């Protein structure tokens, strides 16, 4: 990595979007950034929600039992605690700094409930598509405690490597079809972060604190930048500390048939998902 040719191969921001406030589950207030009319998907990513509130009314209802089929849900907690239970008998507690990578595969019914009655609940849920050949795979959970997530430190920069590689450090998420990269990047005021990214991966960055310049584009808190091609990611903080997530993955380039919690390749497969779910086959 050379800083002398910083413009060469650095991914630009192609477009900038802000999320929409909505509610999901049993009345959980959240901001949907990806998976909206404005930005329906970003192959292989299907949805990105940020939930962030210190008002229990906004989150206490949680996400009671609901199904998923055909993709993966990734929950990354910044603050607060969530309990999950599923139809396979798995249960776990997501604490601040932890990530849960859940492969729904052929079908799972689970609940995701805040395990707190007050205080801040803050985190992200990302949906990652599965290739056609793996949509009906067995469900799998990767529950990753905060201490298992390696951190890369550089002057003014700290990066938590949830998935993918950075400076020879490998994130703990294993064997995911889309070979994802998921970094939580913390920048001190004015700090610059530059790193290699797989050139063929689709990528986006979402600033959740402060503001950061990516390529020639300034992103403020709450803005997602869709990144163009290139083999490097470069971000520079403004005058305040900045925090952002940078997510990249191998695009699938397959047809997407999507209805609520089911994401398949054809309409027939969606109807089959409803039939299987209603027959209790999840
Ligand atoms: Mn879910």
PDB file of C-alpha atoms and ligand atoms in Angstrom:
ATOM      1  CA  UNK A   1       0.000   0.000   0.000  1.00  0.00           C
ATOM      2  CA  UNK A   2       1.450   3.334  -1.006  1.00  0.00           C
ATOM      3  CA  UNK A   3       0.155   6.714  -0.006  1.00  0.00           C
ATOM      4  CA  UNK A   4       2.075   8.369  -2.850  1.00  0.00           C
ATOM      5  CA  UNK A   5      -0.451   7.225  -5.432  1.00  0.00           C
ATOM      6  CA  UNK A   6      -3.530   7.635  -3.264  1.00  0.00           C
ATOM      7  CA  UNK A   7      -5.863   8.381  -6.166  1.00  0.00           C
ATOM      8  CA  UNK A   8      -4.941   5.255  -8.061  1.00  0.00           C
ATOM      9  CA  UNK A   9      -7.505   2.488  -7.573  1.00  0.00           C
ATOM     10  CA  UNK A  10      -9.270   4.166  -4.654  1.00  0.00           C
ATOM     11  CA  UNK A  11     -12.970   3.484  -4.735  1.00  0.00           C
ATOM     12  CA  UNK A  12     -15.130   6.569  -5.309  1.00  0.00           C
ATOM     13  CA  UNK A  13     -18.620   7.123  -3.919  1.00  0.00           C
ATOM     14  CA  UNK A  14     -21.025   6.628  -6.830  1.00  0.00           C
ATOM     15  CA  UNK A  15     -24.074   7.698  -4.909  1.00  0.00           C
ATOM     16  CA  UNK A  16     -25.084   8.748  -1.471  1.00  0.00           C
ATOM     17  CA  UNK A  17     -28.312   7.724   0.258  1.00  0.00           C
ATOM     18  CA  UNK A  18     -29.957   8.417   3.595  1.00  0.00           C
ATOM     19  CA  UNK A  19     -32.112   5.861   5.351  1.00  0.00           C
ATOM     20  CA  UNK A  20     -35.828   6.001   6.036  1.00  0.00           C
ATOM     21  CA  UNK A  21     -37.331   5.748   9.477  1.00  0.00           C
ATOM     22  CA  UNK A  22     -39.682   2.791   9.655  1.00  0.00           C
ATOM     23  CA  UNK A  23     -40.759   0.104  12.070  1.00  0.00           C
ATOM     24  CA  UNK A  24     -40.471  -3.657  11.942  1.00  0.00           C
ATOM     25  CA  UNK A  25     -40.985  -6.629  14.226  1.00  0.00           C
ATOM     26  CA  UNK A  26     -43.342  -5.741  17.080  1.00  0.00           C
ATOM     27  CA  UNK A  27     -43.009  -1.978  16.649  1.00  0.00           C
ATOM     28  CA  UNK A  28     -39.242  -1.572  16.699  1.00  0.00           C
ATOM     29  CA  UNK A  29     -38.314   1.832  15.350  1.00  0.00           C
ATOM     30  CA  UNK A  30     -35.371   1.679  13.017  1.00  0.00           C
ATOM     31  CA  UNK A  31     -33.747   3.337  10.033  1.00  0.00           C
ATOM     32  CA  UNK A  32     -33.683   1.283   6.848  1.00  0.00           C
ATOM     33  CA  UNK A  33     -30.780   2.340   4.681  1.00  0.00           C
ATOM     34  CA  UNK A  34     -30.634  -0.495   2.185  1.00  0.00           C
ATOM     35  CA  UNK A  35     -33.713  -2.409   1.089  1.00  0.00           C
ATOM     36  CA  UNK A  36     -35.755   0.710   0.399  1.00  0.00           C
ATOM     37  CA  UNK A  37     -37.481   1.976  -2.729  1.00  0.00           C
ATOM     38  CA  UNK A  38     -34.552   4.315  -3.253  1.00  0.00           C
ATOM     39  CA  UNK A  39     -31.940   1.566  -2.888  1.00  0.00           C
ATOM     40  CA  UNK A  40     -33.653  -1.858  -3.108  1.00  0.00           C
ATOM     41  CA  UNK A  41     -30.438  -3.889  -2.973  1.00  0.00           C
ATOM     42  CA  UNK A  42     -26.738  -3.875  -3.650  1.00  0.00           C
ATOM     43  CA  UNK A  43     -25.931  -7.395  -4.793  1.00  0.00           C
ATOM     44  CA  UNK A  44     -25.229  -9.482  -2.663  1.00  0.00           C
ATOM     45  CA  UNK A  45     -26.629  -7.210   0.088  1.00  0.00           C
ATOM     46  CA  UNK A  46     -30.388  -7.058   0.494  1.00  0.00           C
ATOM     47  CA  UNK A  47     -30.997  -4.876   3.523  1.00  0.00           C
ATOM     48  CA  UNK A  48     -29.265  -2.712   6.102  1.00  0.00           C
ATOM     49  CA  UNK A  49     -31.093  -1.459   9.192  1.00  0.00           C
ATOM     50  CA  UNK A  50     -29.710   0.707  11.966  1.00  0.00           C
ATOM     51  CA  UNK A  51     -31.557   0.546  15.268  1.00  0.00           C
ATOM     52  CA  UNK A  52     -30.547   3.189  17.760  1.00  0.00           C
ATOM     53  CA  UNK A  53     -32.660   4.432  20.608  1.00  0.00           C
ATOM     54  CA  UNK A  54     -32.487   4.987  24.343  1.00  0.00           C
ATOM     55  CA  UNK A  55     -36.275   5.035  24.551  1.00  0.00           C
ATOM     56  CA  UNK A  56     -37.610   1.555  25.437  1.00  0.00           C
ATOM     57  CA  UNK A  57     -40.876   2.324  23.595  1.00  0.00           C
ATOM     58  CA  UNK A  58     -38.842   2.219  20.382  1.00  0.00           C
ATOM     59  CA  UNK A  59     -37.443  -1.273  20.899  1.00  0.00           C
ATOM     60  CA  UNK A  60     -39.033  -3.190  23.766  1.00  0.00           C
ATOM     61  CA  UNK A  61     -41.414  -5.120  21.470  1.00  0.00           C
ATOM     62  CA  UNK A  62     -38.434  -6.709  19.740  1.00  0.00           C
ATOM     63  CA  UNK A  63     -38.756  -9.188  16.909  1.00  0.00           C
ATOM     64  CA  UNK A  64     -40.904 -12.113  18.125  1.00  0.00           C
ATOM     65  CA  UNK A  65     -40.927 -15.439  16.231  1.00  0.00           C
ATOM     66  CA  UNK A  66     -40.537 -14.931  12.484  1.00  0.00           C
ATOM     67  CA  UNK A  67     -39.152 -17.020   9.619  1.00  0.00           C
ATOM     68  CA  UNK A  68     -36.291 -16.539   7.162  1.00  0.00           C
ATOM     69  CA  UNK A  69     -35.296 -18.577   4.113  1.00  0.00           C
ATOM     70  CA  UNK A  70     -32.690 -18.216   1.394  1.00  0.00           C
ATOM     71  CA  UNK A  71     -30.203 -15.699   2.830  1.00  0.00           C
ATOM     72  CA  UNK A  72     -28.165 -14.671   5.864  1.00  0.00           C
ATOM     73  CA  UNK A  73     -28.874 -12.146   8.610  1.00  0.00           C
ATOM     74  CA  UNK A  74     -25.969 -10.422  10.311  1.00  0.00           C
ATOM     75  CA  UNK A  75     -26.507  -8.568  13.561  1.00  0.00           C
ATOM     76  CA  UNK A  76     -23.755  -6.325  14.909  1.00  0.00           C
ATOM     77  CA  UNK A  77     -24.335  -4.759  18.306  1.00  0.00           C
ATOM     78  CA  UNK A  78     -22.811  -1.424  19.333  1.00  0.00           C
ATOM     79  CA  UNK A  79     -24.764  -0.994  22.570  1.00  0.00           C
ATOM     80  CA  UNK A  80     -27.367  -2.971  24.488  1.00  0.00           C
ATOM     81  CA  UNK A  81     -28.240  -6.645  24.567  1.00  0.00           C
ATOM     82  CA  UNK A  82     -30.405  -8.871  22.380  1.00  0.00           C
ATOM     83  CA  UNK A  83     -31.458 -12.455  23.055  1.00  0.00           C
ATOM     84  CA  UNK A  84     -32.119 -14.843  20.207  1.00  0.00           C
ATOM     85  CA  UNK A  85     -33.937 -18.187  20.185  1.00  0.00           C
ATOM     86  CA  UNK A  86     -34.621 -20.380  17.193  1.00  0.00           C
ATOM     87  CA  UNK A  87     -36.514 -23.416  15.955  1.00  0.00           C
ATOM     88  CA  UNK A  88     -33.288 -25.469  15.947  1.00  0.00           C
ATOM     89  CA  UNK A  89     -32.962 -25.055  19.707  1.00  0.00           C
ATOM     90  CA  UNK A  90     -30.195 -22.476  19.532  1.00  0.00           C
ATOM     91  CA  UNK A  91     -30.164 -19.594  21.948  1.00  0.00           C
ATOM     92  CA  UNK A  92     -27.670 -16.851  22.583  1.00  0.00           C
ATOM     93  CA  UNK A  93     -27.128 -13.380  23.917  1.00  0.00           C
ATOM     94  CA  UNK A  94     -25.736 -10.630  21.731  1.00  0.00           C
ATOM     95  CA  UNK A  95     -23.759  -8.165  23.819  1.00  0.00           C
ATOM     96  CA  UNK A  96     -22.124  -4.873  22.775  1.00  0.00           C
ATOM     97  CA  UNK A  97     -19.390  -5.468  20.217  1.00  0.00           C
ATOM     98  CA  UNK A  98     -20.597  -8.948  19.269  1.00  0.00           C
ATOM     99  CA  UNK A  99     -21.738 -10.157  15.890  1.00  0.00           C
ATOM    100  CA  UNK A 100     -24.114 -12.940  14.944  1.00  0.00           C
ATOM    101  CA  UNK A 101     -23.894 -14.304  11.413  1.00  0.00           C
ATOM    102  CA  UNK A 102     -26.990 -16.416  10.853  1.00  0.00           C
ATOM    103  CA  UNK A 103     -27.355 -18.511   7.719  1.00  0.00           C
ATOM    104  CA  UNK A 104     -31.095 -19.120   7.402  1.00  0.00           C
ATOM    105  CA  UNK A 105     -30.631 -21.513   4.494  1.00  0.00           C
ATOM    106  CA  UNK A 106     -33.714 -23.700   3.925  1.00  0.00           C
ATOM    107  CA  UNK A 107     -35.542 -22.132   6.815  1.00  0.00           C
ATOM    108  CA  UNK A 108     -35.483 -21.008  10.377  1.00  0.00           C
ATOM    109  CA  UNK A 109     -37.964 -19.460  12.773  1.00  0.00           C
ATOM    110  CA  UNK A 110     -36.397 -17.261  15.383  1.00  0.00           C
ATOM    111  CA  UNK A 111     -36.920 -14.388  17.759  1.00  0.00           C
ATOM    112  CA  UNK A 112     -34.626 -11.451  18.451  1.00  0.00           C
ATOM    113  CA  UNK A 113     -35.600  -9.667  21.659  1.00  0.00           C
ATOM    114  CA  UNK A 114     -33.925  -6.833  23.567  1.00  0.00           C
ATOM    115  CA  UNK A 115     -32.727  -8.085  26.916  1.00  0.00           C
ATOM    116  CA  UNK A 116     -32.955  -4.761  28.689  1.00  0.00           C
ATOM    117  CA  UNK A 117     -35.773  -2.531  29.852  1.00  0.00           C
ATOM    118  CA  UNK A 118     -33.960   0.759  29.512  1.00  0.00           C
ATOM    119  CA  UNK A 119     -30.799   2.306  28.152  1.00  0.00           C
ATOM    120  CA  UNK A 120     -29.371   2.556  24.683  1.00  0.00           C
ATOM    121  CA  UNK A 121     -29.923  -0.176  22.113  1.00  0.00           C
ATOM    122  CA  UNK A 122     -27.773   0.403  19.041  1.00  0.00           C
ATOM    123  CA  UNK A 123     -26.662  -1.819  16.231  1.00  0.00           C
ATOM    124  CA  UNK A 124     -27.085  -2.954  12.668  1.00  0.00           C
ATOM    125  CA  UNK A 125     -28.775  -5.764  10.844  1.00  0.00           C
ATOM    126  CA  UNK A 126     -27.476  -6.647   7.401  1.00  0.00           C
ATOM    127  CA  UNK A 127     -29.021  -9.206   5.037  1.00  0.00           C
ATOM    128  CA  UNK A 128     -26.659 -11.059   2.749  1.00  0.00           C
ATOM    129  CA  UNK A 129     -27.975 -13.136  -0.128  1.00  0.00           C
ATOM    130  CA  UNK A 130     -27.059 -16.784  -0.658  1.00  0.00           C
ATOM    131  CA  UNK A 131     -26.227 -18.221  -4.086  1.00  0.00           C
ATOM    132  CA  UNK A 132     -28.951 -20.400  -5.638  1.00  0.00           C
ATOM    133  CA  UNK A 133     -26.949 -23.531  -4.864  1.00  0.00           C
ATOM    134  CA  UNK A 134     -26.909 -22.722  -1.121  1.00  0.00           C
ATOM    135  CA  UNK A 135     -30.367 -21.301  -0.518  1.00  0.00           C
ATOM    136  CA  UNK A 136     -31.614 -24.633   0.846  1.00  0.00           C
ATOM    137  CA  UNK A 137     -28.521 -25.394   2.932  1.00  0.00           C
ATOM    138  CA  UNK A 138     -28.873 -26.331   6.609  1.00  0.00           C
ATOM    139  CA  UNK A 139     -29.321 -23.331   8.936  1.00  0.00           C
ATOM    140  CA  UNK A 140     -26.196 -22.236  10.792  1.00  0.00           C
ATOM    141  CA  UNK A 141     -25.314 -19.717  13.473  1.00  0.00           C
ATOM    142  CA  UNK A 142     -21.967 -18.090  14.016  1.00  0.00           C
ATOM    143  CA  UNK A 143     -22.167 -16.304  17.351  1.00  0.00           C
ATOM    144  CA  UNK A 144     -19.040 -14.261  17.798  1.00  0.00           C
ATOM    145  CA  UNK A 145     -18.201 -12.700  21.141  1.00  0.00           C
ATOM    146  CA  UNK A 146     -16.562  -9.233  21.201  1.00  0.00           C
ATOM    147  CA  UNK A 147     -13.190 -10.581  22.309  1.00  0.00           C
ATOM    148  CA  UNK A 148     -13.009 -12.837  19.243  1.00  0.00           C
ATOM    149  CA  UNK A 149     -13.116  -9.873  16.870  1.00  0.00           C
ATOM    150  CA  UNK A 150      -9.546  -8.771  16.089  1.00  0.00           C
ATOM    151  CA  UNK A 151      -8.660  -5.093  15.995  1.00  0.00           C
ATOM    152  CA  UNK A 152      -6.098  -3.500  13.722  1.00  0.00           C
ATOM    153  CA  UNK A 153      -4.474  -0.357  15.101  1.00  0.00           C
ATOM    154  CA  UNK A 154      -2.719   2.306  13.087  1.00  0.00           C
ATOM    155  CA  UNK A 155      -1.991   5.913  14.086  1.00  0.00           C
ATOM    156  CA  UNK A 156      -5.386   7.546  14.624  1.00  0.00           C
ATOM    157  CA  UNK A 157      -7.181   4.486  13.281  1.00  0.00           C
ATOM    158  CA  UNK A 158      -8.720   1.448  14.915  1.00  0.00           C
ATOM    159  CA  UNK A 159     -10.558  -1.154  12.847  1.00  0.00           C
ATOM    160  CA  UNK A 160     -12.562  -4.073  14.186  1.00  0.00           C
ATOM    161  CA  UNK A 161     -12.336  -6.842  11.575  1.00  0.00           C
ATOM    162  CA  UNK A 162     -15.659  -8.694  11.735  1.00  0.00           C
ATOM    163  CA  UNK A 163     -15.148 -10.460   8.422  1.00  0.00           C
ATOM    164  CA  UNK A 164     -12.520 -10.533   5.695  1.00  0.00           C
ATOM    165  CA  UNK A 165      -8.876  -9.520   5.983  1.00  0.00           C
ATOM    166  CA  UNK A 166      -6.962  -6.410   6.916  1.00  0.00           C
ATOM    167  CA  UNK A 167      -3.174  -6.141   7.330  1.00  0.00           C
ATOM    168  CA  UNK A 168      -2.935  -9.938   7.450  1.00  0.00           C
ATOM    169  CA  UNK A 169      -5.555 -10.152  10.195  1.00  0.00           C
ATOM    170  CA  UNK A 170      -8.499 -12.432   9.452  1.00  0.00           C
ATOM    171  CA  UNK A 171     -11.985 -11.776  10.811  1.00  0.00           C
ATOM    172  CA  UNK A 172     -13.716 -14.646  12.655  1.00  0.00           C
ATOM    173  CA  UNK A 173     -16.679 -15.160  10.292  1.00  0.00           C
ATOM    174  CA  UNK A 174     -16.107 -18.441   8.459  1.00  0.00           C
ATOM    175  CA  UNK A 175     -17.005 -19.921   5.089  1.00  0.00           C
ATOM    176  CA  UNK A 176     -19.588 -17.505   3.787  1.00  0.00           C
ATOM    177  CA  UNK A 177     -20.393 -17.844   0.069  1.00  0.00           C
ATOM    178  CA  UNK A 178     -20.057 -14.151  -0.759  1.00  0.00           C
ATOM    179  CA  UNK A 179     -16.587 -13.835   0.865  1.00  0.00           C
ATOM    180  CA  UNK A 180     -17.675 -10.770   2.825  1.00  0.00           C
ATOM    181  CA  UNK A 181     -15.520  -8.022   4.253  1.00  0.00           C
ATOM    182  CA  UNK A 182     -17.053  -6.200   7.231  1.00  0.00           C
ATOM    183  CA  UNK A 183     -14.981  -3.577   9.020  1.00  0.00           C
ATOM    184  CA  UNK A 184     -16.001  -1.243  11.829  1.00  0.00           C
ATOM    185  CA  UNK A 185     -13.661   1.697  11.306  1.00  0.00           C
ATOM    186  CA  UNK A 186     -12.926   4.230  14.084  1.00  0.00           C
ATOM    187  CA  UNK A 187     -11.054   7.362  13.025  1.00  0.00           C
ATOM    188  CA  UNK A 188      -9.629  10.127  15.169  1.00  0.00           C
ATOM    189  CA  UNK A 189     -10.158  13.679  13.869  1.00  0.00           C
ATOM    190  CA  UNK A 190      -8.373  14.088  10.540  1.00  0.00           C
ATOM    191  CA  UNK A 191      -7.114  10.491  10.487  1.00  0.00           C
ATOM    192  CA  UNK A 192      -6.847   8.732   7.164  1.00  0.00           C
ATOM    193  CA  UNK A 193      -7.425   5.020   6.616  1.00  0.00           C
ATOM    194  CA  UNK A 194      -6.425   3.205   3.471  1.00  0.00           C
ATOM    195  CA  UNK A 195      -6.682  -0.527   2.814  1.00  0.00           C
ATOM    196  CA  UNK A 196      -6.899  -3.048   0.036  1.00  0.00           C
ATOM    197  CA  UNK A 197     -10.294  -4.423  -0.967  1.00  0.00           C
ATOM    198  CA  UNK A 198     -11.032  -7.261  -3.399  1.00  0.00           C
ATOM    199  CA  UNK A 199     -11.520  -5.438  -6.703  1.00  0.00           C
ATOM    200  CA  UNK A 200     -14.559  -7.481  -7.823  1.00  0.00           C
ATOM    201  CA  UNK A 201     -16.523  -7.013  -4.613  1.00  0.00           C
ATOM    202  CA  UNK A 202     -19.548  -4.755  -4.350  1.00  0.00           C
ATOM    203  CA  UNK A 203     -18.981  -2.379  -1.444  1.00  0.00           C
ATOM    204  CA  UNK A 204     -20.626   0.340   0.604  1.00  0.00           C
ATOM    205  CA  UNK A 205     -19.709   2.493   3.580  1.00  0.00           C
ATOM    206  CA  UNK A 206     -22.134   3.830   6.171  1.00  0.00           C
ATOM    207  CA  UNK A 207     -21.076   6.618   8.508  1.00  0.00           C
ATOM    208  CA  UNK A 208     -22.670   6.251  11.936  1.00  0.00           C
ATOM    209  CA  UNK A 209     -20.721   8.887  13.821  1.00  0.00           C
ATOM    210  CA  UNK A 210     -19.129  12.165  12.744  1.00  0.00           C
ATOM    211  CA  UNK A 211     -18.314  12.600   9.090  1.00  0.00           C
ATOM    212  CA  UNK A 212     -15.794  11.148   6.705  1.00  0.00           C
ATOM    213  CA  UNK A 213     -14.518  11.832   3.233  1.00  0.00           C
ATOM    214  CA  UNK A 214     -14.459   8.817   0.949  1.00  0.00           C
ATOM    215  CA  UNK A 215     -12.800   9.503  -2.376  1.00  0.00           C
ATOM    216  CA  UNK A 216     -13.909  13.073  -3.030  1.00  0.00           C
ATOM    217  CA  UNK A 217     -17.252  12.693  -1.286  1.00  0.00           C
ATOM    218  CA  UNK A 218     -18.122  13.890   2.188  1.00  0.00           C
ATOM    219  CA  UNK A 219     -20.465  11.578   4.093  1.00  0.00           C
ATOM    220  CA  UNK A 220     -22.134  12.725   7.294  1.00  0.00           C
ATOM    221  CA  UNK A 221     -23.696  10.575   9.990  1.00  0.00           C
ATOM    222  CA  UNK A 222     -26.594   8.589   8.546  1.00  0.00           C
ATOM    223  CA  UNK A 223     -25.338   8.546   4.972  1.00  0.00           C
ATOM    224  CA  UNK A 224     -24.444   5.442   3.017  1.00  0.00           C
ATOM    225  CA  UNK A 225     -22.035   5.706   0.102  1.00  0.00           C
ATOM    226  CA  UNK A 226     -22.304   3.159  -2.682  1.00  0.00           C
ATOM    227  CA  UNK A 227     -18.715   2.550  -3.736  1.00  0.00           C
ATOM    228  CA  UNK A 228     -17.527   2.245  -7.310  1.00  0.00           C
ATOM    229  CA  UNK A 229     -14.777  -0.008  -8.618  1.00  0.00           C
ATOM    230  CA  UNK A 230     -11.194  -0.061  -7.420  1.00  0.00           C
ATOM    231  CA  UNK A 231      -8.930  -2.162  -5.278  1.00  0.00           C
ATOM    232  CA  UNK A 232      -8.595   0.180  -2.317  1.00  0.00           C
ATOM    233  CA  UNK A 233     -10.781   1.820   0.276  1.00  0.00           C
ATOM    234  CA  UNK A 234      -9.753   5.254   1.524  1.00  0.00           C
ATOM    235  CA  UNK A 235     -11.561   7.222   4.223  1.00  0.00           C
ATOM    236  CA  UNK A 236     -10.529  10.391   6.066  1.00  0.00           C
ATOM    237  CA  UNK A 237     -12.256  11.750   9.160  1.00  0.00           C
ATOM    238  CA  UNK A 238     -13.397  15.344   9.426  1.00  0.00           C
ATOM    239  CA  UNK A 239     -12.750  17.539  12.459  1.00  0.00           C
ATOM    240  CA  UNK A 240     -14.574  15.195  14.814  1.00  0.00           C
ATOM    241  CA  UNK A 241     -13.935  11.520  15.505  1.00  0.00           C
ATOM    242  CA  UNK A 242     -15.687   9.431  12.860  1.00  0.00           C
ATOM    243  CA  UNK A 243     -17.013   5.879  12.852  1.00  0.00           C
ATOM    244  CA  UNK A 244     -18.244   3.927   9.869  1.00  0.00           C
ATOM    245  CA  UNK A 245     -18.879   0.422   8.701  1.00  0.00           C
ATOM    246  CA  UNK A 246     -17.388  -0.699   5.400  1.00  0.00           C
ATOM    247  CA  UNK A 247     -19.046  -3.781   3.957  1.00  0.00           C
ATOM    248  CA  UNK A 248     -18.080  -5.613   0.761  1.00  0.00           C
ATOM    249  CA  UNK A 249     -19.031  -8.913  -0.839  1.00  0.00           C
ATOM    250  CA  UNK A 250     -18.855 -10.905  -4.032  1.00  0.00           C
ATOM    251  CA  UNK A 251     -21.911 -10.142  -6.171  1.00  0.00           C
ATOM    252  CA  UNK A 252     -24.044 -13.173  -7.081  1.00  0.00           C
ATOM    253  CA  UNK A 253     -25.596 -11.829 -10.312  1.00  0.00           C
ATOM    254  CA  UNK A 254     -28.585 -14.157  -9.992  1.00  0.00           C
ATOM    255  CA  UNK A 255     -32.292 -13.389 -10.214  1.00  0.00           C
ATOM    256  CA  UNK A 256     -33.822 -12.250  -6.920  1.00  0.00           C
ATOM    257  CA  UNK A 257     -37.403 -13.111  -5.958  1.00  0.00           C
ATOM    258  CA  UNK A 258     -38.152 -11.513  -2.635  1.00  0.00           C
ATOM    259  CA  UNK A 259     -41.135 -11.412  -0.363  1.00  0.00           C
ATOM    260  CA  UNK A 260     -40.764 -10.264   3.249  1.00  0.00           C
ATOM    261  CA  UNK A 261     -38.586 -12.772   5.095  1.00  0.00           C
ATOM    262  CA  UNK A 262     -38.016 -15.039   2.080  1.00  0.00           C
ATOM    263  CA  UNK A 263     -35.425 -14.334  -0.620  1.00  0.00           C
ATOM    264  CA  UNK A 264     -35.239 -16.860  -3.431  1.00  0.00           C
ATOM    265  CA  UNK A 265     -34.573 -16.904  -7.180  1.00  0.00           C
ATOM    266  CA  UNK A 266     -38.082 -17.475  -8.560  1.00  0.00           C
ATOM    267  CA  UNK A 267     -41.683 -16.703  -7.649  1.00  0.00           C
ATOM    268  CA  UNK A 268     -42.425 -20.440  -7.475  1.00  0.00           C
ATOM    269  CA  UNK A 269     -39.741 -20.823  -4.799  1.00  0.00           C
ATOM    270  CA  UNK A 270     -41.340 -18.003  -2.793  1.00  0.00           C
ATOM    271  CA  UNK A 271     -44.735 -19.736  -2.943  1.00  0.00           C
ATOM    272  CA  UNK A 272     -43.027 -22.965  -1.861  1.00  0.00           C
ATOM    273  CA  UNK A 273     -41.453 -21.112   1.079  1.00  0.00           C
ATOM    274  CA  UNK A 274     -44.903 -19.953   2.236  1.00  0.00           C
ATOM    275  CA  UNK A 275     -46.263 -23.464   1.831  1.00  0.00           C
ATOM    276  CA  UNK A 276     -43.374 -25.020   3.778  1.00  0.00           C
ATOM    277  CA  UNK A 277     -43.587 -22.406   6.518  1.00  0.00           C
ATOM    278  CA  UNK A 278     -47.354 -22.785   6.877  1.00  0.00           C
ATOM    279  CA  UNK A 279     -46.982 -26.558   7.019  1.00  0.00           C
ATOM    280  CA  UNK A 280     -44.496 -26.198   9.896  1.00  0.00           C
ATOM    281  CA  UNK A 281     -41.562 -27.498   7.876  1.00  0.00           C
ATOM    282  CA  UNK A 282     -39.099 -24.805   8.991  1.00  0.00           C
TER     283      UNK A 282
HETATM  284 MN1  LIG B   1     -34.712 -12.296  11.998  1.00  0.00          MN
END
